Short mmCIF file of C-alpha atoms in Angstrom, two decimals:
data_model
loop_
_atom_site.label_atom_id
_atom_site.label_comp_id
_atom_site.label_asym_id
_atom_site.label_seq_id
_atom_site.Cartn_x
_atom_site.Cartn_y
_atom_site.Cartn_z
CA UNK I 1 0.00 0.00 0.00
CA UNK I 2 1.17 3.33 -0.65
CA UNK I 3 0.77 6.84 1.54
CA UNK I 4 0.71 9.84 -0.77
CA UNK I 5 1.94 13.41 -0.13
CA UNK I 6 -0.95 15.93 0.08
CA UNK I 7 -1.40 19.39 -1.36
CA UNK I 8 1.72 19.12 -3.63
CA UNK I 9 3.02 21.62 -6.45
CA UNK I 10 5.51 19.54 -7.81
CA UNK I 11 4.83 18.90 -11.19
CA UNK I 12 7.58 16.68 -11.83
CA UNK I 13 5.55 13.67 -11.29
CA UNK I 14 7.18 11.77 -14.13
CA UNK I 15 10.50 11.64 -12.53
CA UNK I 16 9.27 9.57 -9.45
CA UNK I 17 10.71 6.35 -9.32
CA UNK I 18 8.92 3.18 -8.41
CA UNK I 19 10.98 0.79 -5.78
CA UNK I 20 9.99 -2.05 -4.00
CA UNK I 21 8.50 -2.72 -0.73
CA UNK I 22 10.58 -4.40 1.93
CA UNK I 23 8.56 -7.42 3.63
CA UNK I 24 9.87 -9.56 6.86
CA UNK I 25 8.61 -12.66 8.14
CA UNK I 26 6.30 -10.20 10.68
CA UNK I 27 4.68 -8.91 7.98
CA UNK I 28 5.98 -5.80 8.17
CA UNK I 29 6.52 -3.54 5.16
CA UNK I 30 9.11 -0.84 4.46
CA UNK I 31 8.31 1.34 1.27
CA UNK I 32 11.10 4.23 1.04
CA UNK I 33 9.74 6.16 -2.21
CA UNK I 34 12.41 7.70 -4.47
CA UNK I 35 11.29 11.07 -5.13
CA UNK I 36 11.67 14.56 -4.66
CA UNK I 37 8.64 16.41 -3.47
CA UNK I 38 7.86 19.99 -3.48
CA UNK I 39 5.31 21.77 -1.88
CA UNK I 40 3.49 25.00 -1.37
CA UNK I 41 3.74 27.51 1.16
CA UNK I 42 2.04 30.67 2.23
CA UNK I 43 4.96 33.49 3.02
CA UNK I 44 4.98 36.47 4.65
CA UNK I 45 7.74 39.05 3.34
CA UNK I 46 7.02 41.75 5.28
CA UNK I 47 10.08 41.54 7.13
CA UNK I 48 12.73 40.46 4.55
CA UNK I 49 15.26 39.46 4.74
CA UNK I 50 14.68 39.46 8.42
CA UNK I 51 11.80 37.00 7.62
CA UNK I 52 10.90 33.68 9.28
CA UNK I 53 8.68 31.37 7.52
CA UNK I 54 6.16 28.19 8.43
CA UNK I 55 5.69 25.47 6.26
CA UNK I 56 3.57 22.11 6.71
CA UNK I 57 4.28 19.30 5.17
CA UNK I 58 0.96 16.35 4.87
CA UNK I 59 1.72 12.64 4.36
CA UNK I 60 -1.29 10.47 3.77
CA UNK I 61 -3.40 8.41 1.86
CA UNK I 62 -6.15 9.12 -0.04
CA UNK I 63 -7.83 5.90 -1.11
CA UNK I 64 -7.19 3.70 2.19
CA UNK I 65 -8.91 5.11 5.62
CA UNK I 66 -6.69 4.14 9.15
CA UNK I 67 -8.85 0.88 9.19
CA UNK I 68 -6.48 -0.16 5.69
CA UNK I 69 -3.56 1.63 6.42
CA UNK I 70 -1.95 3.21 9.30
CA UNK I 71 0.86 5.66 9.50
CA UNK I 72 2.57 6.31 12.82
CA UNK I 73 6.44 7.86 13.64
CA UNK I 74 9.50 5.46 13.69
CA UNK I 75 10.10 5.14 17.51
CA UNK I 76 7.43 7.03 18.45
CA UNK I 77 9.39 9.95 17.57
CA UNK I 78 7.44 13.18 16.34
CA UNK I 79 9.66 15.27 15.07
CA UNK I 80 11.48 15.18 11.43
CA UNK I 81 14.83 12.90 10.88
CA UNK I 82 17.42 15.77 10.48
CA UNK I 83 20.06 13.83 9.91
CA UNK I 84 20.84 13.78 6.47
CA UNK I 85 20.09 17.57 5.87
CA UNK I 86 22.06 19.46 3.73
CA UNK I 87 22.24 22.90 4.91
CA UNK I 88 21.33 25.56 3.18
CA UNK I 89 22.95 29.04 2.58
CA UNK I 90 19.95 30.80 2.29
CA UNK I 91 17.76 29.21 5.35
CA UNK I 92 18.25 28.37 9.16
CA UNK I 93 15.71 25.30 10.00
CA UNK I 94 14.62 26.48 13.58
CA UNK I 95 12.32 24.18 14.59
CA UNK I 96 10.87 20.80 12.64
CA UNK I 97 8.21 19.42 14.38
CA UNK I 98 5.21 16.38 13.61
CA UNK I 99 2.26 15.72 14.56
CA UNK I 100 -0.21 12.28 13.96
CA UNK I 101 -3.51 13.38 12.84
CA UNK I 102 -6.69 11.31 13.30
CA UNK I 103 -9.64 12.59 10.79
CA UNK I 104 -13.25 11.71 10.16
CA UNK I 105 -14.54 13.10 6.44
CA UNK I 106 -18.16 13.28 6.04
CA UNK I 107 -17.95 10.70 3.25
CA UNK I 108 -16.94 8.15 5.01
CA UNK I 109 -17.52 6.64 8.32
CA UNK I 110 -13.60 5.13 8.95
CA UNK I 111 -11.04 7.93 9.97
CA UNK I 112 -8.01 8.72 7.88
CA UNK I 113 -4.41 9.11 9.06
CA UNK I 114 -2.04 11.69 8.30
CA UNK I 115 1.71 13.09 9.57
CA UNK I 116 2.12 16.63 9.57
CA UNK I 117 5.16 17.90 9.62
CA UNK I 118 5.82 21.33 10.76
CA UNK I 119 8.91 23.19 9.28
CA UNK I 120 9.67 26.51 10.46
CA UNK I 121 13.05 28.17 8.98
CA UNK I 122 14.16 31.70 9.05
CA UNK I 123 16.23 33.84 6.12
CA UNK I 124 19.93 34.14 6.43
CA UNK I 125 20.32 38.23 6.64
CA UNK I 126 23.72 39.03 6.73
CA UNK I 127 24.50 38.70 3.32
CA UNK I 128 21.34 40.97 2.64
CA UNK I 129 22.59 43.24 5.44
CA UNK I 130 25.57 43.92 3.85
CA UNK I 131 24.53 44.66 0.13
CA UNK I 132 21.04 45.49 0.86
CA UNK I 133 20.52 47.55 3.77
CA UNK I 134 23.87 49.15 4.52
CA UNK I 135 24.25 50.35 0.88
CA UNK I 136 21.31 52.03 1.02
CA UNK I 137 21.79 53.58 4.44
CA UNK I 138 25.02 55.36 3.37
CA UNK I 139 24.13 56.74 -0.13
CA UNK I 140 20.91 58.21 1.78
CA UNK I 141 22.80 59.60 4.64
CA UNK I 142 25.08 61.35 1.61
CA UNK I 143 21.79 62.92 0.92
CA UNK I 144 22.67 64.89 4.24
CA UNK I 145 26.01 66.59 2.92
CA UNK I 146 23.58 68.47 0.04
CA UNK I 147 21.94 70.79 2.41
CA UNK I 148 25.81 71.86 3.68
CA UNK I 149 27.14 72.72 0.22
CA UNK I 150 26.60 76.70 -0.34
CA UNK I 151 24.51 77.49 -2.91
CA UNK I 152 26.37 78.80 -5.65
CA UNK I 153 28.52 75.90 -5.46
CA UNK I 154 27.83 73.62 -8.69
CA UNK I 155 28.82 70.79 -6.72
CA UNK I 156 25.03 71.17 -5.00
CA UNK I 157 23.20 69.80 -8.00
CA UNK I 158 25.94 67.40 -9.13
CA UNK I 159 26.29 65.43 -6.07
CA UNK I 160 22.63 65.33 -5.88
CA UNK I 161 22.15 63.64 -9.10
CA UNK I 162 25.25 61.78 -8.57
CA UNK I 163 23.79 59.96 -5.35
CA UNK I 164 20.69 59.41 -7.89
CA UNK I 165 22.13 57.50 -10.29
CA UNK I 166 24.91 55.77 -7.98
CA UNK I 167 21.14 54.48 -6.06
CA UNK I 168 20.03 52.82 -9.37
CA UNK I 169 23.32 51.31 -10.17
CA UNK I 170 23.26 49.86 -6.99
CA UNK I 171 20.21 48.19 -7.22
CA UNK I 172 21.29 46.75 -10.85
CA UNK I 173 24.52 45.12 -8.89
CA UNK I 174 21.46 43.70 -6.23
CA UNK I 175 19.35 42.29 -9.14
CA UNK I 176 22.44 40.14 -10.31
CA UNK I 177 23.56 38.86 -7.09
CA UNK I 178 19.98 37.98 -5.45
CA UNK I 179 19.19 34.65 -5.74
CA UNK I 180 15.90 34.20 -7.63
CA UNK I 181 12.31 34.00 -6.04
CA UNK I 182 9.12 34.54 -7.17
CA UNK I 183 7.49 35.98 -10.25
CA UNK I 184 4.78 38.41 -8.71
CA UNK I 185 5.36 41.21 -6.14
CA UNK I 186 2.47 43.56 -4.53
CA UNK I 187 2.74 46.51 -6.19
CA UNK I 188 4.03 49.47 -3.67
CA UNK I 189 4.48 52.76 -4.16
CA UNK I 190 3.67 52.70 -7.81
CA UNK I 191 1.87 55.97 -7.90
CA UNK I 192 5.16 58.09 -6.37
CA UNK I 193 7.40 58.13 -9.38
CA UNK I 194 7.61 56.64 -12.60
CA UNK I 195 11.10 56.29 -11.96
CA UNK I 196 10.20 53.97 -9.02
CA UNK I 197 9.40 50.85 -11.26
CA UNK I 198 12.92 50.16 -11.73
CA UNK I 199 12.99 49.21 -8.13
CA UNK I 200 9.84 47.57 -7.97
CA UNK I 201 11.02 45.25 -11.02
CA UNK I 202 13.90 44.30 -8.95
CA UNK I 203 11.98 43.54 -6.05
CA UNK I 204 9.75 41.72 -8.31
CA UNK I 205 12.03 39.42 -9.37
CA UNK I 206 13.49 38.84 -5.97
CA UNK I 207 11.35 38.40 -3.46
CA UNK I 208 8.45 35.60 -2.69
CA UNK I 209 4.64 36.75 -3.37
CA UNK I 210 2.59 37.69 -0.24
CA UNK I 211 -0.41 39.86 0.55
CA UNK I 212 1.84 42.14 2.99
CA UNK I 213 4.46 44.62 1.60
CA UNK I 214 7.99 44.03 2.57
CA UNK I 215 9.37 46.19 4.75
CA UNK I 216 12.49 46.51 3.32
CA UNK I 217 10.53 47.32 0.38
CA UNK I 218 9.08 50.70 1.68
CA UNK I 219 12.45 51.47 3.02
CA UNK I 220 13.84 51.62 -0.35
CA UNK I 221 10.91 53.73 -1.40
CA UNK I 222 11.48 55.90 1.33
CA UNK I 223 14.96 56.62 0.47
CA UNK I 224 14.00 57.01 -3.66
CA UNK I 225 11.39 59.62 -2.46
CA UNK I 226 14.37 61.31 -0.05
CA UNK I 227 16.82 60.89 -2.52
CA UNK I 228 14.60 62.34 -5.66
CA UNK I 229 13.33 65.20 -3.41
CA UNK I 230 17.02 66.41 -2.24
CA UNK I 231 17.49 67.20 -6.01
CA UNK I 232 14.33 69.14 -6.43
CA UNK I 233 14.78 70.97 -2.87
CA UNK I 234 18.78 71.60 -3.61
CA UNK I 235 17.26 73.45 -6.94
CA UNK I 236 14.92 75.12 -5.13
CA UNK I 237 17.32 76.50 -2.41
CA UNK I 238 19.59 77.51 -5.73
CA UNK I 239 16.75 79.18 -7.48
CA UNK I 240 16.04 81.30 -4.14
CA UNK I 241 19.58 81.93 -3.80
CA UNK I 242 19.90 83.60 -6.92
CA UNK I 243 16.63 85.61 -7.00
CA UNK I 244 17.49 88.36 -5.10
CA UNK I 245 20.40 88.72 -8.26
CA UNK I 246 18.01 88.71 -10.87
CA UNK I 247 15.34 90.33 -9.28
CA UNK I 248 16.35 92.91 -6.57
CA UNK I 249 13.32 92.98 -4.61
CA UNK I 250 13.03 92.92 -0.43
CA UNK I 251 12.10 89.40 1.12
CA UNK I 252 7.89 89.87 2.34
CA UNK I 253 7.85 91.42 5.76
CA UNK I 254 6.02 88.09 6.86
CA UNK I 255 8.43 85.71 5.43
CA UNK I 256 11.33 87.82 6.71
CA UNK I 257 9.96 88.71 10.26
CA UNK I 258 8.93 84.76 10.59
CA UNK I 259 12.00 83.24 9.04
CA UNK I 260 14.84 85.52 10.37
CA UNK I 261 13.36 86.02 13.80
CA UNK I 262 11.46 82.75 14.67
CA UNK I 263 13.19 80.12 12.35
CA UNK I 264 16.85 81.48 12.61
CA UNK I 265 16.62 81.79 16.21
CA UNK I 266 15.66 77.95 16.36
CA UNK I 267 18.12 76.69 14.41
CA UNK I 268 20.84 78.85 16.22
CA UNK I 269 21.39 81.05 12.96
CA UNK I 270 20.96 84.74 14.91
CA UNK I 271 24.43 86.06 14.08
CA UNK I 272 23.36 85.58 10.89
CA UNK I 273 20.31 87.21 10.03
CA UNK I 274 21.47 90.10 12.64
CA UNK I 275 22.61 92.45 9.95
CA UNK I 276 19.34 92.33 8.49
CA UNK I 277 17.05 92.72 11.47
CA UNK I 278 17.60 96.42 11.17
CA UNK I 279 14.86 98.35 9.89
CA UNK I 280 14.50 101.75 7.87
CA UNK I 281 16.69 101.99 4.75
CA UNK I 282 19.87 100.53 3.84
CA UNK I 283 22.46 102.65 5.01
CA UNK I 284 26.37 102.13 3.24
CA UNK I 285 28.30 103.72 5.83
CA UNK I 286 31.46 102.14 4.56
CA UNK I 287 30.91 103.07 0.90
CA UNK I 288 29.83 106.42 1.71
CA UNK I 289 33.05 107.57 3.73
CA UNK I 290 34.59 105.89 0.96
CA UNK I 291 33.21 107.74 -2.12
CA UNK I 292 31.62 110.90 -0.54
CA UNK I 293 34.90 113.21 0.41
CA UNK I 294 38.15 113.05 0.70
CA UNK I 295 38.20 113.28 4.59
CA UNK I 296 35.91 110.32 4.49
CA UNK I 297 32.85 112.73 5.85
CA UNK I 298 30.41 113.88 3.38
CA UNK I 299 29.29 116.79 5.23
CA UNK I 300 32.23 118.40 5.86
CA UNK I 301 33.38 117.84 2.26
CA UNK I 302 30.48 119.22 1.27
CA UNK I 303 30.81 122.63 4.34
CA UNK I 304 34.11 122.91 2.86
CA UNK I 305 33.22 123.24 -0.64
CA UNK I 306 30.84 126.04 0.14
CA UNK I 307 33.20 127.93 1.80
CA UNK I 308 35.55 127.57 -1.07
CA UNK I 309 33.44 128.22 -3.29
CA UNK I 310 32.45 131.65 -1.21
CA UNK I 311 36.35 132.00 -0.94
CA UNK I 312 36.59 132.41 -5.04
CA UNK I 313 33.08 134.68 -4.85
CA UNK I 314 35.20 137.59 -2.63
CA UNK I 315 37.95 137.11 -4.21
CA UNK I 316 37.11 137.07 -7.53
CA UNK I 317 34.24 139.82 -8.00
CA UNK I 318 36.20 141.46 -11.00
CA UNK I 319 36.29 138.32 -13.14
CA UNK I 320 32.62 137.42 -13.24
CA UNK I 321 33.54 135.00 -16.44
CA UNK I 322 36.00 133.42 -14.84
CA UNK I 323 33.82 132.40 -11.72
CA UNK I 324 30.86 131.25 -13.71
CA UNK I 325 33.25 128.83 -15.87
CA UNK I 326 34.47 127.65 -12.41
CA UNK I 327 31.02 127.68 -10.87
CA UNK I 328 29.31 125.43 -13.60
CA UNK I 329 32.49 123.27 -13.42
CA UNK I 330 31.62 122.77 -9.34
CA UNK I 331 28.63 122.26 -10.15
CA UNK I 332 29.23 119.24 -12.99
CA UNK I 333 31.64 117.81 -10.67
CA UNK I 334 28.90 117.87 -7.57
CA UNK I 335 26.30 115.95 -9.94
CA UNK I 336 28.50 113.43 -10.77
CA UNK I 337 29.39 112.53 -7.21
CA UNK I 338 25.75 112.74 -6.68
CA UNK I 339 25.01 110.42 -9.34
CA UNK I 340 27.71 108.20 -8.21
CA UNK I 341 26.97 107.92 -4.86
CA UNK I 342 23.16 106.77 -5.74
CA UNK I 343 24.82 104.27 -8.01
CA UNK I 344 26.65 103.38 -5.41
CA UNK I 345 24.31 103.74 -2.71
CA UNK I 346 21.93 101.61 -5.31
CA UNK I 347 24.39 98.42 -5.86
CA UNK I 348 24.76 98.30 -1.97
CA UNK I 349 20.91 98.10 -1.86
CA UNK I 350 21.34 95.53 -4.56
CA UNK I 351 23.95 93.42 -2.57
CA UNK I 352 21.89 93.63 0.43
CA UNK I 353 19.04 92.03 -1.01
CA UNK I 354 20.97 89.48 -3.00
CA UNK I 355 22.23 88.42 0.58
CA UNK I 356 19.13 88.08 2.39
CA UNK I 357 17.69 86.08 0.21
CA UNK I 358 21.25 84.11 0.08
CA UNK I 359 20.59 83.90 3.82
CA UNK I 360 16.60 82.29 3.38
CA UNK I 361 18.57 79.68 1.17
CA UNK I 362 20.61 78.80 3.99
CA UNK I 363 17.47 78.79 6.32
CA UNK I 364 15.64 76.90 4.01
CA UNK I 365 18.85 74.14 3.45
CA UNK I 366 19.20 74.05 7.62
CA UNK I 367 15.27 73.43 7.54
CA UNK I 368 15.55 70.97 5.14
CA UNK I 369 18.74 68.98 6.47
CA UNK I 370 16.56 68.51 10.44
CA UNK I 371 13.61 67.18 8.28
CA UNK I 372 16.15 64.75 6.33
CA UNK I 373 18.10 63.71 9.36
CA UNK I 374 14.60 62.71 10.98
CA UNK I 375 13.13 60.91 8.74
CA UNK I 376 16.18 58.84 8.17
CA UNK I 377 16.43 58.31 11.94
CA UNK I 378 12.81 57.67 12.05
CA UNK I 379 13.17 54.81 9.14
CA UNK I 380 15.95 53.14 10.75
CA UNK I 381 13.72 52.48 14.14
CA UNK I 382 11.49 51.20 12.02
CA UNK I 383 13.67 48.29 10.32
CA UNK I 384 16.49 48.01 13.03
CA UNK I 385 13.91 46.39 15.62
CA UNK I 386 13.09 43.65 13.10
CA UNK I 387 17.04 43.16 12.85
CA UNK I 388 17.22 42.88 16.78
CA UNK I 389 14.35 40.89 16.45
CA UNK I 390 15.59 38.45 14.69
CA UNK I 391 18.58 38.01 16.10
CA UNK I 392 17.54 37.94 19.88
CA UNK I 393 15.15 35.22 18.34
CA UNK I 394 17.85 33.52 16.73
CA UNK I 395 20.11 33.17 19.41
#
């Protein structure tokens, strides 16, 4: 008589072997089958490759009830002969446990016996630590290093896309070194970026269906969405930095008062957005001993040129042509230093604004690198537990 295995996938049926049954003078038979079985198994990814998975395996009959044919452990020993296991580099077999099941079907009257074997084995993660997670953690912490690179720097934008690319390569090296899996994946995070599907391909290929997204998996979607915003944000911290250039025009009094006084003052940043806390117009005293007389004091440049000029008036009455030459000549000379302090006094004014909003920038980039810093910190609790998890468990 021969005991089946239940609830198989193996589709290799052809390959089985047929050998013969043992019989001694008790009437005992042995039967040992020559076959390779496969089964199915329900898994749960959601913490790859920190994962630990449950399999059952049925032995039975299904044309003989326990009246016919009974099936009971060798030595009354439930549990699973491990000694000729080969072990694997991909799974540790925790626990492999059996049980001898007694059933009644509502077809028949006689019960039916079965051993169920209960497998339980748990991923191998280091390997997967190392070229998985670890990877991933450093290129997103280099993320980080963006929000410290001035503005006008080029070096911003390139590193930025840089870290982008050097994300995607990385995953390519992961696709060829992953052993293969399964053929389906539940879609995560498809609706982010169309750029995402890369990753989710890989993942596809990689990891075993199940109705529960992979941790890991959102991880790595976390960091694309990090990684993808850090470009956009670095050009938007550029594009600010350069406005006040292109268009000289004085930060909102609500943006300024809440980001210079509020914000800076948070992040530490008084000293500097203290120049430009003062109110009333902008005032070039540097320029303007610089430019405006040549004692370095306007008004007594200007006091002194009066009096000269009343000087030439008493001295000169006789030669009336002579002082009005001079006169308009003052005067030409005193409208050009005019003009030329205004210019002045306007590219200081120009400057000025061109720094404050240089200044937001850097507000904006120290606002940006606490939100970054967080959320990375925040991810990691999430997926280092499982890691502890597993290996508390383990050990």
């Amino acid at each position: 008589m021969k005991a089946t295995f239940k609830f198989h996938a193996d589709e290799r049926l052809h390959e089985r072997r047929d050998s013969l049954c043992i019989v001694d003078s008790y009437g005992g038979v042995s039967w040992i089958p020559q076959a390779v079985f496969k089964s199915s198994c329900d898994i749960d990814v959601k913490a790859f490759p920190f994962d630990k998975q449950s399999c059952h395996l049925k032995f039975g009959s299904w044309t003989y009830d326990g009246l016919q044919l009974d099936l009971y452990f060798k030595n009354d020993i439930e549990e699973m002969d491990m000694s000729e296991f080969q072990t694997s580099n991909v799974w540790h077999v925790i626990s492999a446990v059996a049980k001898r099941n007694v059933k009644r079907y509502t077809c028949c009257a006689e019960p039916f016996i079965d051993l169920t074997f209960w497998i339980t084995i748990r991923r191998k993660a280091t390997f997967y630590a190392y070229t998985l997670i670890l990877p991933c953690v450093l290129l997103t912490s280099l993320t980080l290093i963006l929000f410290w690179i001035p503005a006008e720097s080029p070096a911003k934008l390139t590193l930025g896309m840089s870290t982008f690319m050097a994300f995607f390569i990385l995953l390519i090296i992961f696709e060829a070194n992953l052993p293969p899996a399964a053929t389906s994946f539940p879609v995560i995070g498809m609706s982010i970026f169309m750029a995402y599907f890369v990753l989710l391909s890989i993942f596809q290929r990689n990891i075993p269906p199940s109705e529960t997204s992979p941790v890991l998996g959102t991880y790595y979607c976390v960091n694309m969405v990090l990684i993808t915003m850090s470009s956009f944000l670095c050009v938007f911290v550029v594009n600010m930095s350069v406005t006040g250039t292109r268009y000289p025009v004085h930060l909102p009094k609500t943006l300024k008062k809440v980001m210079f006084t509020y914000i800076a003052r948070a992040l530490c940043m008084d000293n500097i957005v203290k120049p430009f806390m003062e109110d009333g117009h902008v005032t070039c005293p540097t320029t303007s001993r610089r430019y405006m007389g040549v004692n370095g004091d306007g008004s007594k440049f200007t006091n002194d040129w009066k009096g000269s000029s009343e000087t030439l008036i008493t001295v000169q009455k006789d030669s009336s042509n002579e002082l009005a030459v001079i006169h308009t000549k003052v005067n030409e000379i005193r409208n050009f230093i005019k003009i030329y302090k205004e210019r002045l006094e306007e590219k200081d004014r120009k400057e000025k604004i061109a720094k404050e909003w240089k200044v937001l920038a850097l507000i904006f980039d120290r606002i940006f690198f606490i939100i970054y810093i967080t959320t990375i910190i925040v991810s990691l609790m999430v997926v280092l537990p499982i890691i502890f998890d597993s290996d508390i468990e383990e050990k």
